[in-house]
Short mmCIF file of C-alpha atoms in Angstrom, two decimals:
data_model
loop_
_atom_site.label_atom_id
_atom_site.label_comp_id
_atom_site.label_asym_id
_atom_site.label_seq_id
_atom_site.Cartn_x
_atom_site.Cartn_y
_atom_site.Cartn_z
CA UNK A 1 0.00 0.00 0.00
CA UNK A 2 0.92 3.70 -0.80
CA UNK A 3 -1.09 4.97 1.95
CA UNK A 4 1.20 6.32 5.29
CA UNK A 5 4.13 5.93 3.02
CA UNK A 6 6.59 8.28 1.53
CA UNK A 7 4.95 7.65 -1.94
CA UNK A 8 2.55 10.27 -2.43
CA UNK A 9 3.32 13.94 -2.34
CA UNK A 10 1.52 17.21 -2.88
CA UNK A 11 2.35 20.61 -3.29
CA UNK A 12 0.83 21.24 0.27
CA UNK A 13 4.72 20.82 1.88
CA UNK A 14 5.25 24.09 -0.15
CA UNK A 15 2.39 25.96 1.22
CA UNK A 16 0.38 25.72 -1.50
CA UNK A 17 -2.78 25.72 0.11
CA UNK A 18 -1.15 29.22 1.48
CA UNK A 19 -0.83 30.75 -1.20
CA UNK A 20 -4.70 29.94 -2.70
CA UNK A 21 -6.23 31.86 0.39
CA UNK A 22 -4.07 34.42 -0.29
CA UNK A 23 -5.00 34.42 -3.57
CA UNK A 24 -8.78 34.52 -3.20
CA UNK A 25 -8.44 36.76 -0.25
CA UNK A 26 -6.01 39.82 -2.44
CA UNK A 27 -8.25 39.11 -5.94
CA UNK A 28 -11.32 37.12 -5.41
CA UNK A 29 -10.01 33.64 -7.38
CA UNK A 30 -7.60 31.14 -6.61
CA UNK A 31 -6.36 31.27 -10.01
CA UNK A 32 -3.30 33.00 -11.60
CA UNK A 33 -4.45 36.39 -13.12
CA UNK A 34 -1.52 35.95 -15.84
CA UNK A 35 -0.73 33.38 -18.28
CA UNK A 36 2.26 32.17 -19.89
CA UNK A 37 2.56 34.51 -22.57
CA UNK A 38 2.39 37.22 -20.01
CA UNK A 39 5.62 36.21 -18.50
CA UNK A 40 7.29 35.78 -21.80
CA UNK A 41 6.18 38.89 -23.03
CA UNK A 42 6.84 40.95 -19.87
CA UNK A 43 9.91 43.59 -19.98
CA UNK A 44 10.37 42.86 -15.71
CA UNK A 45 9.83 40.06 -13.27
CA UNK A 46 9.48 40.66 -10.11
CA UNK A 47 9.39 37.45 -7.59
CA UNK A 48 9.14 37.56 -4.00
CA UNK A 49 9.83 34.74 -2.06
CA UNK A 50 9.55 32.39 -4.20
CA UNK A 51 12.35 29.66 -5.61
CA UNK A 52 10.00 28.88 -8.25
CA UNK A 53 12.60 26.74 -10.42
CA UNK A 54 11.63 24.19 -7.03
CA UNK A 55 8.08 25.08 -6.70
CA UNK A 56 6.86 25.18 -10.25
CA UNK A 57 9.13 23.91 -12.49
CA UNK A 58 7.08 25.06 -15.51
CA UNK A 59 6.73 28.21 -14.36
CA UNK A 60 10.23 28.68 -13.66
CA UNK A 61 11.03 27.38 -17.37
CA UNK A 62 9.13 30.40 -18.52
CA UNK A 63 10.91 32.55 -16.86
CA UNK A 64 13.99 31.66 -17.29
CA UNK A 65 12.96 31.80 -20.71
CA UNK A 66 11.93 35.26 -20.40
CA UNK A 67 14.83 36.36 -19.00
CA UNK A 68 17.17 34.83 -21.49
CA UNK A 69 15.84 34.62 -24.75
CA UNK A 70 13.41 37.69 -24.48
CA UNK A 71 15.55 40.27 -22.39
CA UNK A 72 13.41 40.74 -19.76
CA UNK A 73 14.98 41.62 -16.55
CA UNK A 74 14.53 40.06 -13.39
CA UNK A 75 13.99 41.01 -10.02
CA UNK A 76 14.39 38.79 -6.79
CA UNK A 77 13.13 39.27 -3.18
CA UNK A 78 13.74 36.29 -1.17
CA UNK A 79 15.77 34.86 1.20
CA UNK A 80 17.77 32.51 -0.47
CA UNK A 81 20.73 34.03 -1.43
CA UNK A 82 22.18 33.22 -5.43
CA UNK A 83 24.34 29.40 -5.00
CA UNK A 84 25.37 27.31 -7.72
CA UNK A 85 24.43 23.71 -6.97
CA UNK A 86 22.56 20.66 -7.86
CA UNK A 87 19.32 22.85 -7.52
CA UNK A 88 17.96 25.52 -9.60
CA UNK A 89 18.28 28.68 -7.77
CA UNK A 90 16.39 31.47 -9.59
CA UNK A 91 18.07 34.17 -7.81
CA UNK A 92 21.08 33.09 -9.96
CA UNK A 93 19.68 35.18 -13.09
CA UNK A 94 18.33 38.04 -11.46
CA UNK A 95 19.50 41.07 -12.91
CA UNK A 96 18.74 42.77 -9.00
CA UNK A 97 18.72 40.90 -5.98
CA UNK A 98 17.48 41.69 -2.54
CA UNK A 99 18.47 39.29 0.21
CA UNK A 100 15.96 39.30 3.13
CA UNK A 101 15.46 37.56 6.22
CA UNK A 102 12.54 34.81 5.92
CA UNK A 103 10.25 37.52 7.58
CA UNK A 104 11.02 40.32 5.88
CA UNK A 105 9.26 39.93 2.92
CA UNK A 106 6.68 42.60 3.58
CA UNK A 107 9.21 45.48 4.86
CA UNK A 108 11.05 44.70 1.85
CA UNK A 109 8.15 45.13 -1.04
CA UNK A 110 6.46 47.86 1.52
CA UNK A 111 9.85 49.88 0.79
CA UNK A 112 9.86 49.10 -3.05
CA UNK A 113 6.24 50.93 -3.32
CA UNK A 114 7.73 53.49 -1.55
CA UNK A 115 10.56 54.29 -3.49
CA UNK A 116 8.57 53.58 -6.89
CA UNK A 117 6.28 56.48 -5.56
CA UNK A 118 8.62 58.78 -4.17
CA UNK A 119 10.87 59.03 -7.60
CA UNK A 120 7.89 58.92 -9.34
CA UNK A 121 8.64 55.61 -10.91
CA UNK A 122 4.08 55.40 -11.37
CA UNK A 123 3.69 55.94 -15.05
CA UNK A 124 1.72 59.11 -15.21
CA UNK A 125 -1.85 58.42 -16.61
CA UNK A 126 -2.35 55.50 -13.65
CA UNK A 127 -0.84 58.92 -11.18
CA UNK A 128 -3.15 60.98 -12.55
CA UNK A 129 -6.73 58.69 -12.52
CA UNK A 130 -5.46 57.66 -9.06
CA UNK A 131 -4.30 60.37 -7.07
CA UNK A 132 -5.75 60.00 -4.27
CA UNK A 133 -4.88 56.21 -4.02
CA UNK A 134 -0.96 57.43 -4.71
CA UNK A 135 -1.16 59.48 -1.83
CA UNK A 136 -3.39 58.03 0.40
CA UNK A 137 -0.59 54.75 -0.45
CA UNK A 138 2.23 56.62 0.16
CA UNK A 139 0.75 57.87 3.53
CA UNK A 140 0.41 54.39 4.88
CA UNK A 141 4.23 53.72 3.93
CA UNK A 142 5.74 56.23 5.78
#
């Protein structure tokens, strides 16, 4: 019998089931809001704590695709720092990475809205049909 045996596995051991309350709790499905060809066609990649090469293999294919056949850059947030080794370590390609502690993850992207909003980094038709939110944002991170 498989049953009570190491034989079976799930992505629950990676928080899985996690990250699909998150998901449904943030935007209202459980369901990735972009597709394949997003990532591919995307000009930056930003991934917070995530080794995704480990977590979803296809996923990390694509972007590792992304980032070096279509030029997109890549961003990394996580605590893992960049190794070579047996394992796939996405951090390897990022163009910009941002070691954190394994709690941290939420100072860290809380400081990168900051800064996107205090050099004006918001492209400026979103700034001006959401003023208020800019501000009212920026507000809450200081």
């Amino acid at each position: 019998g498989v049953i009570g045996t190491n034989q079976i596995d799930s992505s629950v051991r990676y928080g899985h089931l996690n990250g699909i309350r998150a998901l449904q709790r943030v935007q209202g499905t459980h369901r990735w809001t972009v597709s394949f060809d997003d990532i591919l066609r995307a000009d930056v990649l930003l991934l917070v704590g995530t080794n995704v090469t480990e977590t979803n293999p296809i996923t990390g294919l694509k972007i590792k695709e992304a980032v070096k056949r279509k030029g997109a850059k890549l961003i990394t947030i996580e605590a893992l720092q960049p190794a070579i080794g047996t394992i796939s370590n996405i951090a390897n390609l990022a163009h910009y990475h941002f070691g954190v502690r394994a709690d941290g993850f939420q100072e860290a992207v809380f400081g990168l809205m900051k800064s996107v909003l205090e050099t004006r980094g918001m492209d400026e038709e979103v700034k001006a049909s959401a003023t208020a939110y800019g501000n009212d944002l920026l507000s809450q991170l200081s």
